[in-house]
Amino acid sequence: MAATKSSESSEAPQTSGSLFPQPKVRGKKKRVSKKNKSAWRKHSDIKDIEDFLDDQRLQLRTGGLVADKADDSLFYVDKQNDNEDEAPVAKKRKKELKPLKIDQIIAGETTVKPVTGHAPPMGSGKVRRKEMKAKELEQKTGYISKEKRKKLKLNSVQAGLKKPQAVREYYDLWGNDAKDKPTEEEEDEHYAQVTGKTRVKVPVRTQTYAKNPSILPKVEVIHPGGSYNPTFEDHQQLLQQAVQSERKKVKDEKKLERQTRLPPKREWATRRDKMKELTEGLLDEEDEEEEEGEELEGEQSIPKATIRAEDKKSRQKRRKEKEQREQQKTADKTKKIKEHEVNRLKAIKKEINALEKKKEERQKKREEIRTQNADKPKRLSRHKYEEPFPEFKLSEELVGTLREFKPEGSVLKDRFKSLQRRNILETRVKAKRQKKFKKKYVEKKQYKEISINV
């Protein structure tokens, strides 16, 4: 007994017999401010939500959500011990063989099927809207959707009915056979069946421009003077072209400088000229006002005949009478014009013929201008296309062998300029870098609030 007591006393905590028992240490909850949104995000505990979402994702990866599964896939009914009279017999279950490690690696972690398209889940609002749209289209145009066609084929085979109405089959987009590809009429008919609308007829000129925006070749052969071993005449011609382009550049710069230059000092406006410009028209107006005042004084001296208030017309009546007079005047004018036009039918025919001739001449001029500018780049942006400076070598730099020849220019720039020349890309200018100012942090009087001034 003593041994047991001693053991019990040894197991008991020492603090129970002490004079000053120590209080239980509890985890003190830290008090933090949640005044700002950042502090609220920092100190709020959302671990349980994250655990729940992780669990949901794991379920989706490994066969789907447990809540959506049927009871048969989760539970099974054990019918071995249903009969109470018979004693339960303990049967040893065979040890289930686990799949090999290599099979597990090949199988992967998820049982979710790979995405094969943008098909929404069955029963969703998107599917319902799609079905309603297909029904409306069938009522309007008689076009049957692909899914319904499959169902109709199955039903017709089972019931022994006739085949459904013939539907245009799709052609192989990447195939080489020209037979598979539909004609323009078939395409328009298919478009009308699907959308219930007719296609807009595009002009021939716009179609041709969309296919071939320029008649220039994709790769232009350079001037023969740009060869590594050119003839003297070809090389001199290329140098002449470079000189002309440089002269033109210098001429444009001088013109711009001349236009922006200030006039000489003797042509500057003096103070007297400025005062004259400011007071221009003021003195004439004062003279006119004085003359008008004199005329009014003269008129006031002549006595006017007195008009009674009863005979005076109202403003509304005068306005209506004025409108009637204007309407009558316009009606008389149109009547006179019509009567006059009947007598001048021959002159009208001549005018129409002259207008048609002018129209034909304008069309011819446009065609001529179009043919002249066919090989020139069009203005597709606010910047004009500028021809690149010709690439050339000086006579001293020419080398007879291709091995020692150093190429001029860049292939990438040449291709870029070719795209601009052929109206595929618009002409553009390199964007300037914007200045980025340093951020200044300013501490305001409000509690724990720092604003950023840029």
PDB file of C-alpha atoms in Angstrom, residues 232-445:
ATOM      1  CA  PHE A 232      31.783  50.162-113.815  1.00  0.00           C
ATOM      2  CA  GLU A 233      28.593  51.564-115.477  1.00  0.00           C
ATOM      3  CA  ASP A 234      26.196  49.780-113.063  1.00  0.00           C
ATOM      4  CA  HIS A 235      28.185  50.896-110.031  1.00  0.00           C
ATOM      5  CA  GLN A 236      28.225  54.525-111.227  1.00  0.00           C
ATOM      6  CA  GLN A 237      24.425  54.462-111.779  1.00  0.00           C
ATOM      7  CA  LEU A 238      23.878  53.222-108.202  1.00  0.00           C
ATOM      8  CA  LEU A 239      26.158  55.961-106.842  1.00  0.00           C
ATOM      9  CA  GLN A 240      24.215  58.541-108.879  1.00  0.00           C
ATOM     10  CA  GLN A 241      20.942  57.340-107.304  1.00  0.00           C
ATOM     11  CA  ALA A 242      22.471  57.696-103.820  1.00  0.00           C
ATOM     12  CA  VAL A 243      23.676  61.246-104.648  1.00  0.00           C
ATOM     13  CA  GLN A 244      20.206  62.274-105.909  1.00  0.00           C
ATOM     14  CA  SER A 245      18.458  60.938-102.801  1.00  0.00           C
ATOM     15  CA  GLU A 246      20.964  62.798-100.593  1.00  0.00           C
ATOM     16  CA  ARG A 247      20.439  66.035-102.553  1.00  0.00           C
ATOM     17  CA  LYS A 248      16.689  65.721-102.128  1.00  0.00           C
ATOM     18  CA  LYS A 249      17.120  65.215 -98.393  1.00  0.00           C
ATOM     19  CA  VAL A 250      19.336  68.333 -98.077  1.00  0.00           C
ATOM     20  CA  LYS A 251      16.868  70.370-100.188  1.00  0.00           C
ATOM     21  CA  ASP A 252      13.938  69.422 -97.901  1.00  0.00           C
ATOM     22  CA  GLU A 253      15.947  70.350 -94.813  1.00  0.00           C
ATOM     23  CA  LYS A 254      16.840  73.772 -96.281  1.00  0.00           C
ATOM     24  CA  LYS A 255      13.216  74.420 -97.230  1.00  0.00           C
ATOM     25  CA  LEU A 256      12.070  73.624 -93.695  1.00  0.00           C
ATOM     26  CA  GLU A 257      14.764  75.878 -92.235  1.00  0.00           C
ATOM     27  CA  ARG A 258      13.757  78.712 -94.605  1.00  0.00           C
ATOM     28  CA  GLN A 259      10.082  78.398 -93.651  1.00  0.00           C
ATOM     29  CA  THR A 260      10.771  78.402 -89.917  1.00  0.00           C
ATOM     30  CA  ARG A 261      13.323  81.233 -90.020  1.00  0.00           C
ATOM     31  CA  LEU A 262      12.352  84.594 -88.445  1.00  0.00           C
ATOM     32  CA  PRO A 263      11.986  87.660 -90.754  1.00  0.00           C
ATOM     33  CA  PRO A 264      14.745  90.343 -90.687  1.00  0.00           C
ATOM     34  CA  LYS A 265      14.644  92.966 -87.908  1.00  0.00           C
ATOM     35  CA  ARG A 266      13.619  95.789 -90.222  1.00  0.00           C
ATOM     36  CA  GLU A 267      10.365  93.930 -90.995  1.00  0.00           C
ATOM     37  CA  TRP A 268       9.393  93.544 -87.342  1.00  0.00           C
ATOM     38  CA  ALA A 269       6.261  95.423 -86.195  1.00  0.00           C
ATOM     39  CA  THR A 270       6.886  98.728 -84.353  1.00  0.00           C
ATOM     40  CA  ARG A 271       4.854 100.157 -81.459  1.00  0.00           C
ATOM     41  CA  ARG A 272       3.030 102.538 -83.819  1.00  0.00           C
ATOM     42  CA  ASP A 273       1.996  99.610 -86.077  1.00  0.00           C
ATOM     43  CA  LYS A 274       0.690  97.690 -83.065  1.00  0.00           C
ATOM     44  CA  MET A 275      -1.390 100.680 -81.864  1.00  0.00           C
ATOM     45  CA  LYS A 276      -2.756 101.200 -85.375  1.00  0.00           C
ATOM     46  CA  GLU A 277      -3.781  97.546 -85.537  1.00  0.00           C
ATOM     47  CA  LEU A 278      -5.474  97.735 -82.118  1.00  0.00           C
ATOM     48  CA  THR A 279      -7.430 100.935 -82.907  1.00  0.00           C
ATOM     49  CA  GLU A 280      -8.403  99.880 -86.417  1.00  0.00           C
ATOM     50  CA  GLY A 281     -12.150 100.427 -87.054  1.00  0.00           C
ATOM     51  CA  LEU A 282     -12.861 102.228 -83.770  1.00  0.00           C
ATOM     52  CA  LEU A 283     -12.702 105.823 -85.178  1.00  0.00           C
ATOM     53  CA  ASP A 284     -14.908 105.003 -88.192  1.00  0.00           C
ATOM     54  CA  GLU A 285     -17.601 103.531 -85.918  1.00  0.00           C
ATOM     55  CA  GLU A 286     -17.642 106.682 -83.754  1.00  0.00           C
ATOM     56  CA  ASP A 287     -18.166 108.875 -86.874  1.00  0.00           C
ATOM     57  CA  GLU A 288     -21.017 106.635 -88.055  1.00  0.00           C
ATOM     58  CA  GLU A 289     -22.692 106.796 -84.622  1.00  0.00           C
ATOM     59  CA  GLU A 290     -22.541 110.624 -84.691  1.00  0.00           C
ATOM     60  CA  GLU A 291     -24.127 110.706 -88.183  1.00  0.00           C
ATOM     61  CA  GLU A 292     -26.893 108.309 -87.073  1.00  0.00           C
ATOM     62  CA  GLY A 293     -27.589 110.505 -84.019  1.00  0.00           C
ATOM     63  CA  GLU A 294     -27.967 113.548 -86.276  1.00  0.00           C
ATOM     64  CA  GLU A 295     -30.371 111.668 -88.592  1.00  0.00           C
ATOM     65  CA  LEU A 296     -32.512 110.559 -85.631  1.00  0.00           C
ATOM     66  CA  GLU A 297     -32.742 114.145 -84.355  1.00  0.00           C
ATOM     67  CA  GLY A 298     -33.920 115.239 -87.808  1.00  0.00           C
ATOM     68  CA  GLU A 299     -36.552 112.494 -87.919  1.00  0.00           C
ATOM     69  CA  GLN A 300     -37.881 113.358 -84.453  1.00  0.00           C
ATOM     70  CA  SER A 301     -38.565 116.918 -85.628  1.00  0.00           C
ATOM     71  CA  ILE A 302     -41.000 115.625 -88.337  1.00  0.00           C
ATOM     72  CA  PRO A 303     -44.441 114.868 -86.796  1.00  0.00           C
ATOM     73  CA  LYS A 304     -45.732 111.283 -87.476  1.00  0.00           C
ATOM     74  CA  ALA A 305     -49.367 110.351 -88.088  1.00  0.00           C
ATOM     75  CA  THR A 306     -50.928 108.888 -84.960  1.00  0.00           C
ATOM     76  CA  ILE A 307     -52.115 105.205 -85.156  1.00  0.00           C
ATOM     77  CA  ARG A 308     -54.961 103.933 -83.021  1.00  0.00           C
ATOM     78  CA  ALA A 309     -54.446 100.882 -80.769  1.00  0.00           C
ATOM     79  CA  GLU A 310     -57.498  99.153 -82.352  1.00  0.00           C
ATOM     80  CA  ASP A 311     -55.998  99.331 -85.884  1.00  0.00           C
ATOM     81  CA  LYS A 312     -52.628  97.926 -84.722  1.00  0.00           C
ATOM     82  CA  LYS A 313     -52.000  94.245 -85.714  1.00  0.00           C
ATOM     83  CA  SER A 314     -50.680  91.738 -83.194  1.00  0.00           C
ATOM     84  CA  ARG A 315     -47.241  90.188 -83.597  1.00  0.00           C
ATOM     85  CA  GLN A 316     -48.707  86.690 -84.161  1.00  0.00           C
ATOM     86  CA  LYS A 317     -51.000  87.938 -86.947  1.00  0.00           C
ATOM     87  CA  ARG A 318     -48.124  89.702 -88.695  1.00  0.00           C
ATOM     88  CA  ARG A 319     -45.970  86.544 -88.487  1.00  0.00           C
ATOM     89  CA  LYS A 320     -48.722  84.373 -89.983  1.00  0.00           C
ATOM     90  CA  GLU A 321     -49.280  86.808 -92.845  1.00  0.00           C
ATOM     91  CA  LYS A 322     -45.543  86.833 -93.557  1.00  0.00           C
ATOM     92  CA  GLU A 323     -45.441  83.008 -93.671  1.00  0.00           C
ATOM     93  CA  GLN A 324     -48.431  82.917 -96.059  1.00  0.00           C
ATOM     94  CA  ARG A 325     -46.741  85.440 -98.358  1.00  0.00           C
ATOM     95  CA  GLU A 326     -43.498  83.375 -98.416  1.00  0.00           C
ATOM     96  CA  GLN A 327     -45.414  80.144 -99.156  1.00  0.00           C
ATOM     97  CA  GLN A 328     -47.294  81.798-101.988  1.00  0.00           C
ATOM     98  CA  LYS A 329     -44.063  83.196-103.399  1.00  0.00           C
ATOM     99  CA  THR A 330     -42.348  79.743-103.389  1.00  0.00           C
ATOM    100  CA  ALA A 331     -45.425  78.085-104.965  1.00  0.00           C
ATOM    101  CA  ASP A 332     -45.495  80.672-107.787  1.00  0.00           C
ATOM    102  CA  LYS A 333     -41.766  80.223-108.335  1.00  0.00           C
ATOM    103  CA  THR A 334     -41.990  76.386-108.629  1.00  0.00           C
ATOM    104  CA  LYS A 335     -44.966  76.700-111.004  1.00  0.00           C
ATOM    105  CA  LYS A 336     -43.010  79.068-113.270  1.00  0.00           C
ATOM    106  CA  ILE A 337     -39.981  76.744-113.252  1.00  0.00           C
ATOM    107  CA  LYS A 338     -42.119  73.718-114.252  1.00  0.00           C
ATOM    108  CA  GLU A 339     -43.784  75.658-117.068  1.00  0.00           C
ATOM    109  CA  HIS A 340     -40.397  76.836-118.283  1.00  0.00           C
ATOM    110  CA  GLU A 341     -38.861  73.291-118.147  1.00  0.00           C
ATOM    111  CA  VAL A 342     -41.525  71.861-120.476  1.00  0.00           C
ATOM    112  CA  ASN A 343     -40.392  74.280-123.189  1.00  0.00           C
ATOM    113  CA  ARG A 344     -36.656  73.501-122.703  1.00  0.00           C
ATOM    114  CA  LEU A 345     -36.655  69.667-122.997  1.00  0.00           C
ATOM    115  CA  LYS A 346     -33.948  69.695-125.684  1.00  0.00           C
ATOM    116  CA  ALA A 347     -31.636  71.789-123.492  1.00  0.00           C
ATOM    117  CA  ILE A 348     -32.206  69.397-120.548  1.00  0.00           C
ATOM    118  CA  LYS A 349     -31.248  66.401-122.741  1.00  0.00           C
ATOM    119  CA  LYS A 350     -28.056  68.169-123.781  1.00  0.00           C
ATOM    120  CA  GLU A 351     -27.217  68.907-120.131  1.00  0.00           C
ATOM    121  CA  ILE A 352     -27.761  65.233-119.181  1.00  0.00           C
ATOM    122  CA  ASN A 353     -25.511  64.065-122.039  1.00  0.00           C
ATOM    123  CA  ALA A 354     -22.826  66.566-121.010  1.00  0.00           C
ATOM    124  CA  LEU A 355     -22.993  65.330-117.386  1.00  0.00           C
ATOM    125  CA  GLU A 356     -22.662  61.701-118.510  1.00  0.00           C
ATOM    126  CA  LYS A 357     -19.651  62.581-120.644  1.00  0.00           C
ATOM    127  CA  LYS A 358     -18.039  64.377-117.691  1.00  0.00           C
ATOM    128  CA  LYS A 359     -18.718  61.334-115.515  1.00  0.00           C
ATOM    129  CA  GLU A 360     -17.063  58.999-118.053  1.00  0.00           C
ATOM    130  CA  GLU A 361     -14.047  61.315-118.337  1.00  0.00           C
ATOM    131  CA  ARG A 362     -13.693  61.390-114.556  1.00  0.00           C
ATOM    132  CA  GLN A 363     -13.846  57.586-114.403  1.00  0.00           C
ATOM    133  CA  LYS A 364     -11.164  57.331-117.125  1.00  0.00           C
ATOM    134  CA  LYS A 365      -8.940  59.788-115.239  1.00  0.00           C
ATOM    135  CA  ARG A 366      -9.392  57.800-112.034  1.00  0.00           C
ATOM    136  CA  GLU A 367      -8.474  54.589-113.825  1.00  0.00           C
ATOM    137  CA  GLU A 368      -5.352  56.240-115.282  1.00  0.00           C
ATOM    138  CA  ILE A 369      -4.322  57.551-111.870  1.00  0.00           C
ATOM    139  CA  ARG A 370      -4.962  54.102-110.369  1.00  0.00           C
ATOM    140  CA  THR A 371      -2.802  52.399-112.991  1.00  0.00           C
ATOM    141  CA  GLN A 372      -0.034  55.010-112.519  1.00  0.00           C
ATOM    142  CA  ASN A 373      -0.041  54.586-108.713  1.00  0.00           C
ATOM    143  CA  ALA A 374      -0.449  50.787-108.785  1.00  0.00           C
ATOM    144  CA  ASP A 375       3.223  50.222-107.973  1.00  0.00           C
ATOM    145  CA  LYS A 376       3.357  52.994-105.339  1.00  0.00           C
ATOM    146  CA  PRO A 377       2.594  52.545-101.619  1.00  0.00           C
ATOM    147  CA  LYS A 378      -0.732  53.924-100.352  1.00  0.00           C
ATOM    148  CA  ARG A 379      -1.227  56.234 -97.371  1.00  0.00           C
ATOM    149  CA  LEU A 380      -2.478  53.849 -94.672  1.00  0.00           C
ATOM    150  CA  SER A 381      -1.550  56.058 -91.686  1.00  0.00           C
ATOM    151  CA  ARG A 382      -0.723  59.691 -90.936  1.00  0.00           C
ATOM    152  CA  HIS A 383       2.940  59.057 -91.773  1.00  0.00           C
ATOM    153  CA  LYS A 384       4.096  58.982 -95.409  1.00  0.00           C
ATOM    154  CA  TYR A 385       6.147  56.089 -96.697  1.00  0.00           C
ATOM    155  CA  GLU A 386       9.783  57.072 -97.183  1.00  0.00           C
ATOM    156  CA  GLU A 387      11.980  55.134 -99.537  1.00  0.00           C
ATOM    157  CA  PRO A 388      15.018  53.622 -97.765  1.00  0.00           C
ATOM    158  CA  PHE A 389      18.445  55.012 -98.611  1.00  0.00           C
ATOM    159  CA  PRO A 390      20.068  52.886-101.369  1.00  0.00           C
ATOM    160  CA  GLU A 391      22.638  50.427-100.092  1.00  0.00           C
ATOM    161  CA  PHE A 392      25.935  50.820-101.926  1.00  0.00           C
ATOM    162  CA  LYS A 393      29.687  50.419-101.642  1.00  0.00           C
ATOM    163  CA  LEU A 394      32.263  53.028-102.615  1.00  0.00           C
ATOM    164  CA  SER A 395      34.799  52.271-105.328  1.00  0.00           C
ATOM    165  CA  GLU A 396      37.572  51.842-102.717  1.00  0.00           C
ATOM    166  CA  GLU A 397      35.452  49.350-100.722  1.00  0.00           C
ATOM    167  CA  LEU A 398      34.735  47.008-103.648  1.00  0.00           C
ATOM    168  CA  VAL A 399      36.349  43.582-103.364  1.00  0.00           C
ATOM    169  CA  GLY A 400      36.562  41.077-106.211  1.00  0.00           C
ATOM    170  CA  THR A 401      35.746  37.988-104.101  1.00  0.00           C
ATOM    171  CA  LEU A 402      32.552  37.051-102.263  1.00  0.00           C
ATOM    172  CA  ARG A 403      34.559  35.710 -99.303  1.00  0.00           C
ATOM    173  CA  GLU A 404      36.015  39.140 -98.462  1.00  0.00           C
ATOM    174  CA  PHE A 405      32.811  41.075 -99.255  1.00  0.00           C
ATOM    175  CA  LYS A 406      31.082  42.785 -96.260  1.00  0.00           C
ATOM    176  CA  PRO A 407      27.282  43.047 -96.740  1.00  0.00           C
ATOM    177  CA  GLU A 408      25.410  46.351 -96.343  1.00  0.00           C
ATOM    178  CA  GLY A 409      22.035  46.885 -94.640  1.00  0.00           C
ATOM    179  CA  SER A 410      19.797  44.433 -92.753  1.00  0.00           C
ATOM    180  CA  VAL A 411      17.588  41.625 -94.068  1.00  0.00           C
ATOM    181  CA  LEU A 412      15.003  42.230 -91.316  1.00  0.00           C
ATOM    182  CA  LYS A 413      14.665  45.956 -92.180  1.00  0.00           C
ATOM    183  CA  ASP A 414      14.434  45.097 -95.874  1.00  0.00           C
ATOM    184  CA  ARG A 415      11.522  42.690 -95.249  1.00  0.00           C
ATOM    185  CA  PHE A 416       9.779  45.226 -92.998  1.00  0.00           C
ATOM    186  CA  LYS A 417      10.059  47.962 -95.638  1.00  0.00           C
ATOM    187  CA  SER A 418       8.819  45.521 -98.295  1.00  0.00           C
ATOM    188  CA  LEU A 419       5.660  44.871 -96.261  1.00  0.00           C
ATOM    189  CA  GLN A 420       5.064  48.629 -95.975  1.00  0.00           C
ATOM    190  CA  ARG A 421       5.728  49.155 -99.704  1.00  0.00           C
ATOM    191  CA  ARG A 422       3.193  46.422-100.589  1.00  0.00           C
ATOM    192  CA  ASN A 423       0.422  47.986 -98.402  1.00  0.00           C
ATOM    193  CA  ILE A 424       0.383  45.085 -95.931  1.00  0.00           C
ATOM    194  CA  LEU A 425       1.710  47.141 -92.984  1.00  0.00           C
ATOM    195  CA  GLU A 426       1.065  50.817 -92.321  1.00  0.00           C
ATOM    196  CA  THR A 427       3.989  53.221 -92.072  1.00  0.00           C
ATOM    197  CA  ARG A 428       4.899  53.896 -88.482  1.00  0.00           C
ATOM    198  CA  VAL A 429       7.385  55.821 -86.356  1.00  0.00           C
ATOM    199  CA  LYS A 430       9.284  54.557 -83.346  1.00  0.00           C
ATOM    200  CA  ALA A 431       7.409  55.517 -80.172  1.00  0.00           C
ATOM    201  CA  LYS A 432       9.185  57.949 -77.862  1.00  0.00           C
ATOM    202  CA  ARG A 433       9.931  56.934 -74.314  1.00  0.00           C
ATOM    203  CA  GLN A 434       7.823  58.676 -71.706  1.00  0.00           C
ATOM    204  CA  LYS A 435       9.538  60.211 -68.700  1.00  0.00           C
ATOM    205  CA  LYS A 436       8.907  58.278 -65.512  1.00  0.00           C
ATOM    206  CA  PHE A 437       9.009  60.499 -62.459  1.00  0.00           C
ATOM    207  CA  LYS A 438      10.056  59.198 -59.073  1.00  0.00           C
ATOM    208  CA  LYS A 439       7.300  58.467 -56.573  1.00  0.00           C
ATOM    209  CA  LYS A 440       7.210  60.755 -53.550  1.00  0.00           C
ATOM    210  CA  TYR A 441       5.802  59.370 -50.303  1.00  0.00           C
ATOM    211  CA  VAL A 442       4.084  62.056 -48.227  1.00  0.00           C
ATOM    212  CA  GLU A 443       2.888  61.305 -44.710  1.00  0.00           C
ATOM    213  CA  LYS A 444      -0.362  63.149 -43.992  1.00  0.00           C
ATOM    214  CA  LYS A 445      -1.845  64.238 -40.671  1.00  0.00           C
TER     215      LYS A 445
END
